[in-house]
Amino acid sequence: MHIIEKNGQKVAVIDHTKSIQSAQDALDMMAAAQYLGCNDAIVLFQESLNEDFFDLKTRFAGEVLQKFSNYNVRLAIVGDFSQYKSKALHDFIYECNNGKLVVWVSNLETALNALTSISYFTMERRKE
């Protein structure tokens, strides 16, 4: 994990090799980010999430994202989600991208912009 500061805000960027296998892993990651001085913004890469996360029937995504919601930590998930053919997943991504807590984006720069710009959560990210 490393911390990037942009627009006066700190964002924890989780290493590609870190794996989130449980909701507890997500909590541990949030605690580590807080220890490093980043209290409310994390970037995760698609590779860090086990495949159950992208199968909404497992409820793993909901369980993990609920932890972020409970602790009011904004999350950007970076990856290419076009490989998933599930309409439910794409609808879920769309709904998240219209909220204020989780954004699914294609690259790190967009993730950092999303997490450090209030305006991104109103208009800009809908273009993603």
mmCIF file of N, CA and C in Angstrom:
data_model
loop_
_atom_site.group_PDB
_atom_site.id
_atom_site.type_symbol
_atom_site.label_atom_id
_atom_site.label_comp_id
_atom_site.label_asym_id
_atom_site.label_seq_id
_atom_site.Cartn_x
_atom_site.Cartn_y
_atom_site.Cartn_z
ATOM 1 N N MET A 1 0.858 -1.176 0.000
ATOM 2 C CA MET A 1 0.000 0.000 0.000
ATOM 3 C C MET A 1 0.896 1.229 0.000
ATOM 4 N N HIS A 2 0.510 2.194 -0.802
ATOM 5 C CA HIS A 2 1.202 3.476 -0.723
ATOM 6 C C HIS A 2 0.166 4.593 -0.756
ATOM 7 N N ILE A 3 0.574 5.728 -0.250
ATOM 8 C CA ILE A 3 -0.320 6.878 -0.138
ATOM 9 C C ILE A 3 0.059 7.885 -1.216
ATOM 10 N N ILE A 4 -0.942 8.344 -1.942
ATOM 11 C CA ILE A 4 -0.757 9.393 -2.935
ATOM 12 C C ILE A 4 -1.549 10.602 -2.459
ATOM 13 N N GLU A 5 -0.906 11.752 -2.497
ATOM 14 C CA GLU A 5 -1.605 12.978 -2.138
ATOM 15 C C GLU A 5 -1.925 13.741 -3.416
ATOM 16 N N LYS A 6 -3.194 14.098 -3.563
ATOM 17 C CA LYS A 6 -3.650 14.846 -4.731
ATOM 18 C C LYS A 6 -4.731 15.817 -4.275
ATOM 19 N N ASN A 7 -4.663 17.029 -4.763
ATOM 20 C CA ASN A 7 -5.636 18.068 -4.399
ATOM 21 C C ASN A 7 -5.759 18.207 -2.882
ATOM 22 N N GLY A 8 -4.641 18.031 -2.183
ATOM 23 C CA GLY A 8 -4.622 18.185 -0.738
ATOM 24 C C GLY A 8 -5.265 17.040 0.029
ATOM 25 N N GLN A 9 -5.555 15.953 -0.652
ATOM 26 C CA GLN A 9 -6.185 14.798 0.002
ATOM 27 C C GLN A 9 -5.315 13.560 -0.174
ATOM 28 N N LYS A 10 -5.351 12.684 0.804
ATOM 29 C CA LYS A 10 -4.572 11.448 0.752
ATOM 30 C C LYS A 10 -5.461 10.294 0.296
ATOM 31 N N VAL A 11 -4.903 9.484 -0.584
ATOM 32 C CA VAL A 11 -5.588 8.303 -1.092
ATOM 33 C C VAL A 11 -4.657 7.108 -0.914
ATOM 34 N N ALA A 12 -5.163 6.053 -0.309
ATOM 35 C CA ALA A 12 -4.395 4.823 -0.166
ATOM 36 C C ALA A 12 -4.592 3.979 -1.422
ATOM 37 N N VAL A 13 -3.490 3.626 -2.059
ATOM 38 C CA VAL A 13 -3.539 2.783 -3.251
ATOM 39 C C VAL A 13 -3.004 1.415 -2.849
ATOM 40 N N ILE A 14 -3.882 0.431 -2.957
ATOM 41 C CA ILE A 14 -3.533 -0.924 -2.534
ATOM 42 C C ILE A 14 -2.762 -1.613 -3.647
ATOM 43 N N ASP A 15 -1.665 -2.238 -3.290
ATOM 44 C CA ASP A 15 -0.820 -2.945 -4.240
ATOM 45 C C ASP A 15 -1.615 -4.026 -4.982
ATOM 46 N N HIS A 16 -1.310 -4.200 -6.257
ATOM 47 C CA HIS A 16 -1.993 -5.212 -7.084
ATOM 48 C C HIS A 16 -1.917 -6.616 -6.480
ATOM 49 N N THR A 17 -0.860 -6.876 -5.740
ATOM 50 C CA THR A 17 -0.659 -8.228 -5.213
ATOM 51 C C THR A 17 -1.448 -8.495 -3.935
ATOM 52 N N LYS A 18 -1.975 -7.462 -3.316
ATOM 53 C CA LYS A 18 -2.780 -7.645 -2.099
ATOM 54 C C LYS A 18 -4.129 -8.232 -2.492
ATOM 55 N N SER A 19 -4.525 -9.266 -1.813
ATOM 56 C CA SER A 19 -5.759 -9.963 -2.152
ATOM 57 C C SER A 19 -6.819 -9.765 -1.079
ATOM 58 N N ILE A 20 -8.021 -9.461 -1.521
ATOM 59 C CA ILE A 20 -9.160 -9.322 -0.615
ATOM 60 C C ILE A 20 -9.991 -10.598 -0.746
ATOM 61 N N GLN A 21 -9.888 -11.448 0.253
ATOM 62 C CA GLN A 21 -10.585 -12.732 0.234
ATOM 63 C C GLN A 21 -11.787 -12.768 1.171
ATOM 64 N N SER A 22 -11.894 -11.734 2.028
ATOM 65 C CA SER A 22 -12.984 -11.709 2.996
ATOM 66 C C SER A 22 -13.287 -10.257 3.382
ATOM 67 N N ALA A 23 -14.410 -10.075 4.031
ATOM 68 C CA ALA A 23 -14.753 -8.747 4.538
ATOM 69 C C ALA A 23 -13.740 -8.310 5.587
ATOM 70 N N GLN A 24 -13.206 -9.254 6.332
ATOM 71 C CA GLN A 24 -12.182 -8.925 7.334
ATOM 72 C C GLN A 24 -10.932 -8.371 6.662
ATOM 73 N N ASP A 25 -10.566 -8.919 5.500
ATOM 74 C CA ASP A 25 -9.425 -8.382 4.753
ATOM 75 C C ASP A 25 -9.662 -6.908 4.410
ATOM 76 N N ALA A 26 -10.886 -6.580 4.039
ATOM 77 C CA ALA A 26 -11.215 -5.185 3.714
ATOM 78 C C ALA A 26 -11.074 -4.307 4.954
ATOM 79 N N LEU A 27 -11.549 -4.791 6.085
ATOM 80 C CA LEU A 27 -11.412 -4.037 7.335
ATOM 81 C C LEU A 27 -9.946 -3.840 7.704
ATOM 82 N N ASP A 28 -9.147 -4.889 7.545
ATOM 83 C CA ASP A 28 -7.722 -4.800 7.850
ATOM 84 C C ASP A 28 -7.042 -3.773 6.943
ATOM 85 N N MET A 29 -7.442 -3.758 5.679
ATOM 86 C CA MET A 29 -6.890 -2.821 4.717
ATOM 87 C C MET A 29 -7.246 -1.383 5.114
ATOM 88 N N MET A 30 -8.492 -1.167 5.516
ATOM 89 C CA MET A 30 -8.905 0.169 5.957
ATOM 90 C C MET A 30 -8.127 0.601 7.196
ATOM 91 N N ALA A 31 -7.892 -0.325 8.119
ATOM 92 C CA ALA A 31 -7.131 -0.007 9.329
ATOM 93 C C ALA A 31 -5.688 0.348 8.979
ATOM 94 N N ALA A 32 -5.094 -0.379 8.055
ATOM 95 C CA ALA A 32 -3.723 -0.090 7.632
ATOM 96 C C ALA A 32 -3.650 1.278 6.960
ATOM 97 N N ALA A 33 -4.629 1.599 6.136
ATOM 98 C CA ALA A 33 -4.665 2.907 5.466
ATOM 99 C C ALA A 33 -4.793 4.014 6.513
ATOM 100 N N GLN A 34 -5.643 3.804 7.498
ATOM 101 C CA GLN A 34 -5.819 4.807 8.555
ATOM 102 C C GLN A 34 -4.516 4.996 9.326
ATOM 103 N N TYR A 35 -3.823 3.911 9.596
ATOM 104 C CA TYR A 35 -2.545 3.981 10.301
ATOM 105 C C TYR A 35 -1.546 4.846 9.533
ATOM 106 N N LEU A 36 -1.626 4.789 8.197
ATOM 107 C CA LEU A 36 -0.730 5.575 7.348
ATOM 108 C C LEU A 36 -1.247 6.993 7.091
ATOM 109 N N GLY A 37 -2.331 7.367 7.756
ATOM 110 C CA GLY A 37 -2.835 8.730 7.670
ATOM 111 C C GLY A 37 -3.890 8.961 6.609
ATOM 112 N N CYS A 38 -4.389 7.892 6.024
ATOM 113 C CA CYS A 38 -5.434 8.022 5.008
ATOM 114 C C CYS A 38 -6.723 7.443 5.575
ATOM 115 N N ASN A 39 -7.656 8.318 5.912
ATOM 116 C CA ASN A 39 -8.853 7.884 6.622
ATOM 117 C C ASN A 39 -10.055 7.586 5.741
ATOM 118 N N ASP A 40 -10.074 8.100 4.503
ATOM 119 C CA ASP A 40 -11.366 7.996 3.823
ATOM 120 C C ASP A 40 -11.347 7.750 2.322
ATOM 121 N N ALA A 41 -10.235 7.311 1.746
ATOM 122 C CA ALA A 41 -10.212 7.064 0.309
ATOM 123 C C ALA A 41 -9.213 5.972 -0.037
ATOM 124 N N ILE A 42 -9.709 4.947 -0.724
ATOM 125 C CA ILE A 42 -8.873 3.795 -1.076
ATOM 126 C C ILE A 42 -9.105 3.430 -2.533
ATOM 127 N N VAL A 43 -8.015 3.044 -3.194
ATOM 128 C CA VAL A 43 -8.081 2.513 -4.554
ATOM 129 C C VAL A 43 -7.720 1.036 -4.497
ATOM 130 N N LEU A 44 -8.594 0.224 -5.064
ATOM 131 C CA LEU A 44 -8.361 -1.214 -5.199
ATOM 132 C C LEU A 44 -8.325 -1.560 -6.680
ATOM 133 N N PHE A 45 -7.506 -2.517 -7.030
ATOM 134 C CA PHE A 45 -7.459 -2.983 -8.409
ATOM 135 C C PHE A 45 -8.243 -4.277 -8.544
ATOM 136 N N GLN A 46 -8.824 -4.447 -9.686
ATOM 137 C CA GLN A 46 -9.630 -5.624 -10.002
ATOM 138 C C GLN A 46 -8.890 -6.915 -9.639
ATOM 139 N N GLU A 47 -7.592 -6.940 -9.891
ATOM 140 C CA GLU A 47 -6.789 -8.137 -9.620
ATOM 141 C C GLU A 47 -6.752 -8.498 -8.140
ATOM 142 N N SER A 48 -7.032 -7.540 -7.278
ATOM 143 C CA SER A 48 -6.991 -7.793 -5.839
ATOM 144 C C SER A 48 -8.265 -8.440 -5.309
ATOM 145 N N LEU A 49 -9.290 -8.456 -6.132
ATOM 146 C CA LEU A 49 -10.584 -8.987 -5.697
ATOM 147 C C LEU A 49 -10.788 -10.387 -6.252
ATOM 148 N N ASN A 50 -11.163 -11.297 -5.398
ATOM 149 C CA ASN A 50 -11.371 -12.654 -5.869
ATOM 150 C C ASN A 50 -12.617 -12.694 -6.757
ATOM 151 N N GLU A 51 -12.690 -13.668 -7.625
ATOM 152 C CA GLU A 51 -13.748 -13.729 -8.642
ATOM 153 C C GLU A 51 -15.153 -13.751 -8.048
ATOM 154 N N ASP A 52 -15.296 -14.225 -6.815
ATOM 155 C CA ASP A 52 -16.612 -14.213 -6.162
ATOM 156 C C ASP A 52 -17.152 -12.794 -6.015
ATOM 157 N N PHE A 53 -16.253 -11.830 -5.937
ATOM 158 C CA PHE A 53 -16.667 -10.437 -5.803
ATOM 159 C C PHE A 53 -17.515 -10.009 -6.999
ATOM 160 N N PHE A 54 -17.196 -10.518 -8.170
ATOM 161 C CA PHE A 54 -17.871 -10.114 -9.410
ATOM 162 C C PHE A 54 -19.085 -10.976 -9.746
ATOM 163 N N ASP A 55 -19.350 -11.963 -8.917
ATOM 164 C CA ASP A 55 -20.556 -12.791 -9.044
ATOM 165 C C ASP A 55 -21.489 -12.366 -7.913
ATOM 166 N N LEU A 56 -22.440 -11.517 -8.237
ATOM 167 C CA LEU A 56 -23.280 -10.920 -7.194
ATOM 168 C C LEU A 56 -24.090 -11.954 -6.412
ATOM 169 N N LYS A 57 -24.299 -13.120 -6.983
ATOM 170 C CA LYS A 57 -25.044 -14.170 -6.269
ATOM 171 C C LYS A 57 -24.332 -14.611 -4.998
ATOM 172 N N THR A 58 -23.020 -14.448 -4.950
ATOM 173 C CA THR A 58 -22.264 -14.862 -3.761
ATOM 174 C C THR A 58 -22.433 -13.875 -2.607
ATOM 175 N N ARG A 59 -22.870 -12.664 -2.918
ATOM 176 C CA ARG A 59 -23.054 -11.582 -1.941
ATOM 177 C C ARG A 59 -21.750 -11.070 -1.349
ATOM 178 N N PHE A 60 -20.630 -11.531 -1.894
ATOM 179 C CA PHE A 60 -19.323 -11.107 -1.393
ATOM 180 C C PHE A 60 -19.104 -9.617 -1.633
ATOM 181 N N ALA A 61 -19.450 -9.120 -2.809
ATOM 182 C CA ALA A 61 -19.286 -7.689 -3.103
ATOM 183 C C ALA A 61 -20.097 -6.853 -2.114
ATOM 184 N N GLY A 62 -21.324 -7.236 -1.879
ATOM 185 C CA GLY A 62 -22.163 -6.496 -0.945
ATOM 186 C C GLY A 62 -21.590 -6.491 0.460
ATOM 187 N N GLU A 63 -21.058 -7.625 0.868
ATOM 188 C CA GLU A 63 -20.471 -7.745 2.202
ATOM 189 C C GLU A 63 -19.243 -6.834 2.333
ATOM 190 N N VAL A 64 -18.392 -6.845 1.327
ATOM 191 C CA VAL A 64 -17.186 -6.016 1.363
ATOM 192 C C VAL A 64 -17.549 -4.534 1.278
ATOM 193 N N LEU A 65 -18.400 -4.181 0.330
ATOM 194 C CA LEU A 65 -18.752 -2.775 0.147
ATOM 195 C C LEU A 65 -19.520 -2.222 1.343
ATOM 196 N N GLN A 66 -20.231 -3.071 2.050
ATOM 197 C CA GLN A 66 -20.924 -2.625 3.259
ATOM 198 C C GLN A 66 -19.928 -2.149 4.310
ATOM 199 N N LYS A 67 -18.774 -2.786 4.379
ATOM 200 C CA LYS A 67 -17.735 -2.358 5.331
ATOM 201 C C LYS A 67 -17.268 -0.942 4.990
ATOM 202 N N PHE A 68 -17.087 -0.675 3.698
ATOM 203 C CA PHE A 68 -16.683 0.674 3.297
ATOM 204 C C PHE A 68 -17.769 1.680 3.664
ATOM 205 N N SER A 69 -19.010 1.295 3.457
ATOM 206 C CA SER A 69 -20.128 2.172 3.796
ATOM 207 C C SER A 69 -20.195 2.418 5.301
ATOM 208 N N ASN A 70 -20.062 1.366 6.084
ATOM 209 C CA ASN A 70 -20.134 1.489 7.539
ATOM 210 C C ASN A 70 -19.101 2.475 8.095
ATOM 211 N N TYR A 71 -17.923 2.475 7.476
ATOM 212 C CA TYR A 71 -16.841 3.329 7.960
ATOM 213 C C TYR A 71 -16.670 4.591 7.121
ATOM 214 N N ASN A 72 -17.610 4.825 6.208
ATOM 215 C CA ASN A 72 -17.624 6.014 5.366
ATOM 216 C C ASN A 72 -16.286 6.220 4.640
ATOM 217 N N VAL A 73 -15.787 5.136 4.067
ATOM 218 C CA VAL A 73 -14.545 5.172 3.300
ATOM 219 C C VAL A 73 -14.907 5.068 1.826
ATOM 220 N N ARG A 74 -14.480 6.075 1.060
ATOM 221 C CA ARG A 74 -14.746 6.058 -0.384
ATOM 222 C C ARG A 74 -13.798 5.081 -1.052
ATOM 223 N N LEU A 75 -14.296 4.416 -2.079
ATOM 224 C CA LEU A 75 -13.540 3.369 -2.745
ATOM 225 C C LEU A 75 -13.622 3.538 -4.250
ATOM 226 N N ALA A 76 -12.477 3.421 -4.904
ATOM 227 C CA ALA A 76 -12.438 3.343 -6.358
ATOM 228 C C ALA A 76 -11.902 1.962 -6.709
ATOM 229 N N ILE A 77 -12.634 1.265 -7.562
ATOM 230 C CA ILE A 77 -12.207 -0.039 -8.046
ATOM 231 C C ILE A 77 -11.762 0.152 -9.487
ATOM 232 N N VAL A 78 -10.503 -0.187 -9.770
ATOM 233 C CA VAL A 78 -9.912 0.047 -11.083
ATOM 234 C C VAL A 78 -9.798 -1.273 -11.837
ATOM 235 N N GLY A 79 -10.319 -1.264 -13.064
ATOM 236 C CA GLY A 79 -10.178 -2.468 -13.879
ATOM 237 C C GLY A 79 -10.958 -2.381 -15.170
ATOM 238 N N ASP A 80 -10.950 -3.492 -15.883
ATOM 239 C CA ASP A 80 -11.728 -3.627 -17.111
ATOM 240 C C ASP A 80 -12.861 -4.598 -16.808
ATOM 241 N N PHE A 81 -14.041 -4.061 -16.598
ATOM 242 C CA PHE A 81 -15.171 -4.873 -16.168
ATOM 243 C C PHE A 81 -16.006 -5.365 -17.344
ATOM 244 N N SER A 82 -15.575 -5.038 -18.561
ATOM 245 C CA SER A 82 -16.302 -5.469 -19.756
ATOM 246 C C SER A 82 -16.231 -6.981 -19.947
ATOM 247 N N GLN A 83 -15.253 -7.620 -19.326
ATOM 248 C CA GLN A 83 -15.129 -9.068 -19.459
ATOM 249 C C GLN A 83 -16.266 -9.823 -18.760
ATOM 250 N N TYR A 84 -16.943 -9.156 -17.854
ATOM 251 C CA TYR A 84 -18.051 -9.781 -17.143
ATOM 252 C C TYR A 84 -19.339 -9.534 -17.914
ATOM 253 N N LYS A 85 -20.050 -10.571 -18.200
ATOM 254 C CA LYS A 85 -21.247 -10.474 -19.041
ATOM 255 C C LYS A 85 -22.538 -10.336 -18.238
ATOM 256 N N SER A 86 -22.441 -10.348 -16.935
ATOM 257 C CA SER A 86 -23.613 -10.290 -16.069
ATOM 258 C C SER A 86 -24.291 -8.920 -16.135
ATOM 259 N N LYS A 87 -25.545 -8.913 -16.541
ATOM 260 C CA LYS A 87 -26.314 -7.669 -16.559
ATOM 261 C C LYS A 87 -26.454 -7.125 -15.133
ATOM 262 N N ALA A 88 -26.651 -8.018 -14.175
ATOM 263 C CA ALA A 88 -26.794 -7.592 -12.779
ATOM 264 C C ALA A 88 -25.536 -6.867 -12.303
ATOM 265 N N LEU A 89 -24.368 -7.375 -12.663
ATOM 266 C CA LEU A 89 -23.127 -6.718 -12.262
ATOM 267 C C LEU A 89 -23.009 -5.353 -12.921
ATOM 268 N N HIS A 90 -23.303 -5.269 -14.204
ATOM 269 C CA HIS A 90 -23.204 -3.987 -14.902
ATOM 270 C C HIS A 90 -24.221 -2.977 -14.350
ATOM 271 N N ASP A 91 -25.403 -3.445 -13.978
ATOM 272 C CA ASP A 91 -26.387 -2.571 -13.335
ATOM 273 C C ASP A 91 -25.872 -2.096 -11.970
ATOM 274 N N PHE A 92 -25.236 -3.008 -11.238
ATOM 275 C CA PHE A 92 -24.669 -2.687 -9.932
ATOM 276 C C PHE A 92 -23.566 -1.628 -10.078
ATOM 277 N N ILE A 93 -22.694 -1.808 -11.052
ATOM 278 C CA ILE A 93 -21.632 -0.838 -11.321
ATOM 279 C C ILE A 93 -22.240 0.526 -11.644
ATOM 280 N N TYR A 94 -23.254 0.535 -12.489
ATOM 281 C CA TYR A 94 -23.926 1.777 -12.860
ATOM 282 C C TYR A 94 -24.496 2.473 -11.623
ATOM 283 N N GLU A 95 -25.165 1.716 -10.774
ATOM 284 C CA GLU A 95 -25.752 2.302 -9.558
ATOM 285 C C GLU A 95 -24.671 2.837 -8.622
ATOM 286 N N CYS A 96 -23.594 2.084 -8.454
ATOM 287 C CA CYS A 96 -22.490 2.566 -7.616
ATOM 288 C C CYS A 96 -21.930 3.866 -8.174
ATOM 289 N N ASN A 97 -21.759 3.923 -9.474
ATOM 290 C CA ASN A 97 -21.178 5.104 -10.105
ATOM 291 C C ASN A 97 -22.108 6.305 -10.050
ATOM 292 N N ASN A 98 -23.329 6.109 -9.640
ATOM 293 C CA ASN A 98 -24.257 7.220 -9.455
ATOM 294 C C ASN A 98 -24.459 7.547 -7.982
ATOM 295 N N GLY A 99 -23.684 6.902 -7.127
ATOM 296 C CA GLY A 99 -23.740 7.168 -5.696
ATOM 297 C C GLY A 99 -22.581 8.047 -5.268
ATOM 298 N N LYS A 100 -22.254 7.995 -3.998
ATOM 299 C CA LYS A 100 -21.217 8.867 -3.462
ATOM 300 C C LYS A 100 -20.093 8.122 -2.762
ATOM 301 N N LEU A 101 -20.120 6.802 -2.800
ATOM 302 C CA LEU A 101 -19.147 6.061 -2.013
ATOM 303 C C LEU A 101 -18.204 5.208 -2.852
ATOM 304 N N VAL A 102 -18.727 4.536 -3.863
ATOM 305 C CA VAL A 102 -17.928 3.595 -4.654
ATOM 306 C C VAL A 102 -18.002 3.990 -6.114
ATOM 307 N N VAL A 103 -16.843 3.963 -6.764
ATOM 308 C CA VAL A 103 -16.793 4.235 -8.189
ATOM 309 C C VAL A 103 -15.951 3.145 -8.861
ATOM 310 N N TRP A 104 -16.417 2.678 -9.987
ATOM 311 C CA TRP A 104 -15.724 1.665 -10.788
ATOM 312 C C TRP A 104 -15.174 2.392 -12.009
ATOM 313 N N VAL A 105 -13.865 2.385 -12.177
ATOM 314 C CA VAL A 105 -13.223 3.147 -13.243
ATOM 315 C C VAL A 105 -12.178 2.289 -13.959
ATOM 316 N N SER A 106 -11.683 2.828 -15.071
ATOM 317 C CA SER A 106 -10.780 2.043 -15.909
ATOM 318 C C SER A 106 -9.301 2.272 -15.643
ATOM 319 N N ASN A 107 -8.940 3.324 -14.902
ATOM 320 C CA ASN A 107 -7.509 3.560 -14.683
ATOM 321 C C ASN A 107 -7.269 4.312 -13.370
ATOM 322 N N LEU A 108 -6.017 4.298 -12.947
ATOM 323 C CA LEU A 108 -5.653 4.888 -11.663
ATOM 324 C C LEU A 108 -5.879 6.398 -11.647
ATOM 325 N N GLU A 109 -5.538 7.085 -12.726
ATOM 326 C CA GLU A 109 -5.708 8.541 -12.755
ATOM 327 C C GLU A 109 -7.175 8.936 -12.554
ATOM 328 N N THR A 110 -8.078 8.223 -13.204
ATOM 329 C CA THR A 110 -9.504 8.503 -13.041
ATOM 330 C C THR A 110 -9.937 8.203 -11.603
ATOM 331 N N ALA A 111 -9.390 7.144 -11.035
ATOM 332 C CA ALA A 111 -9.699 6.799 -9.643
ATOM 333 C C ALA A 111 -9.267 7.917 -8.701
ATOM 334 N N LEU A 112 -8.040 8.406 -8.887
ATOM 335 C CA LEU A 112 -7.540 9.483 -8.029
ATOM 336 C C LEU A 112 -8.368 10.750 -8.199
ATOM 337 N N ASN A 113 -8.735 11.068 -9.431
ATOM 338 C CA ASN A 113 -9.593 12.231 -9.673
ATOM 339 C C ASN A 113 -10.940 12.067 -8.982
ATOM 340 N N ALA A 114 -11.486 10.869 -9.060
ATOM 341 C CA ALA A 114 -12.791 10.607 -8.448
ATOM 342 C C ALA A 114 -12.746 10.781 -6.938
ATOM 343 N N LEU A 115 -11.691 10.294 -6.330
ATOM 344 C CA LEU A 115 -11.607 10.308 -4.875
ATOM 345 C C LEU A 115 -11.157 11.641 -4.301
ATOM 346 N N THR A 116 -10.615 12.512 -5.142
ATOM 347 C CA THR A 116 -10.111 13.788 -4.626
ATOM 348 C C THR A 116 -10.884 14.987 -5.157
ATOM 349 N N SER A 117 -11.949 14.726 -5.892
ATOM 350 C CA SER A 117 -12.729 15.817 -6.475
ATOM 351 C C SER A 117 -14.201 15.636 -6.169
ATOM 352 N N ILE A 118 -14.762 16.547 -5.425
ATOM 353 C CA ILE A 118 -16.188 16.478 -5.092
ATOM 354 C C ILE A 118 -17.037 16.543 -6.351
ATOM 355 N N SER A 119 -16.637 17.362 -7.319
ATOM 356 C CA SER A 119 -17.440 17.502 -8.535
ATOM 357 C C SER A 119 -17.512 16.207 -9.325
ATOM 358 N N TYR A 120 -16.505 15.341 -9.170
ATOM 359 C CA TYR A 120 -16.519 14.076 -9.902
ATOM 360 C C TYR A 120 -17.720 13.228 -9.494
ATOM 361 N N PHE A 121 -18.101 13.339 -8.244
ATOM 362 C CA PHE A 121 -19.227 12.549 -7.761
ATOM 363 C C PHE A 121 -20.571 13.137 -8.145
ATOM 364 N N THR A 122 -20.573 14.169 -8.947
ATOM 365 C CA THR A 122 -21.845 14.704 -9.414
ATOM 366 C C THR A 122 -22.000 14.585 -10.921
ATOM 367 N N MET A 123 -20.992 14.954 -11.701
ATOM 368 C CA MET A 123 -21.169 14.953 -13.160
ATOM 369 C C MET A 123 -20.078 14.204 -13.895
ATOM 370 N N GLU A 124 -18.834 14.439 -13.571
ATOM 371 C CA GLU A 124 -17.730 13.952 -14.376
ATOM 372 C C GLU A 124 -17.708 12.433 -14.514
ATOM 373 N N ARG A 125 -17.929 11.714 -13.445
ATOM 374 C CA ARG A 125 -17.757 10.280 -13.510
ATOM 375 C C ARG A 125 -18.841 9.576 -14.294
ATOM 376 N N ARG A 126 -19.932 10.212 -14.563
ATOM 377 C CA ARG A 126 -20.976 9.588 -15.360
ATOM 378 C C ARG A 126 -20.503 9.328 -16.774
ATOM 379 N N LYS A 127 -19.405 10.001 -17.169
ATOM 380 C CA LYS A 127 -18.826 9.792 -18.501
ATOM 381 C C LYS A 127 -18.031 8.495 -18.558
ATOM 382 N N GLU A 128 -17.600 7.986 -17.423
ATOM 383 C CA GLU A 128 -16.733 6.811 -17.352
ATOM 384 C C GLU A 128 -17.360 5.582 -17.956
#
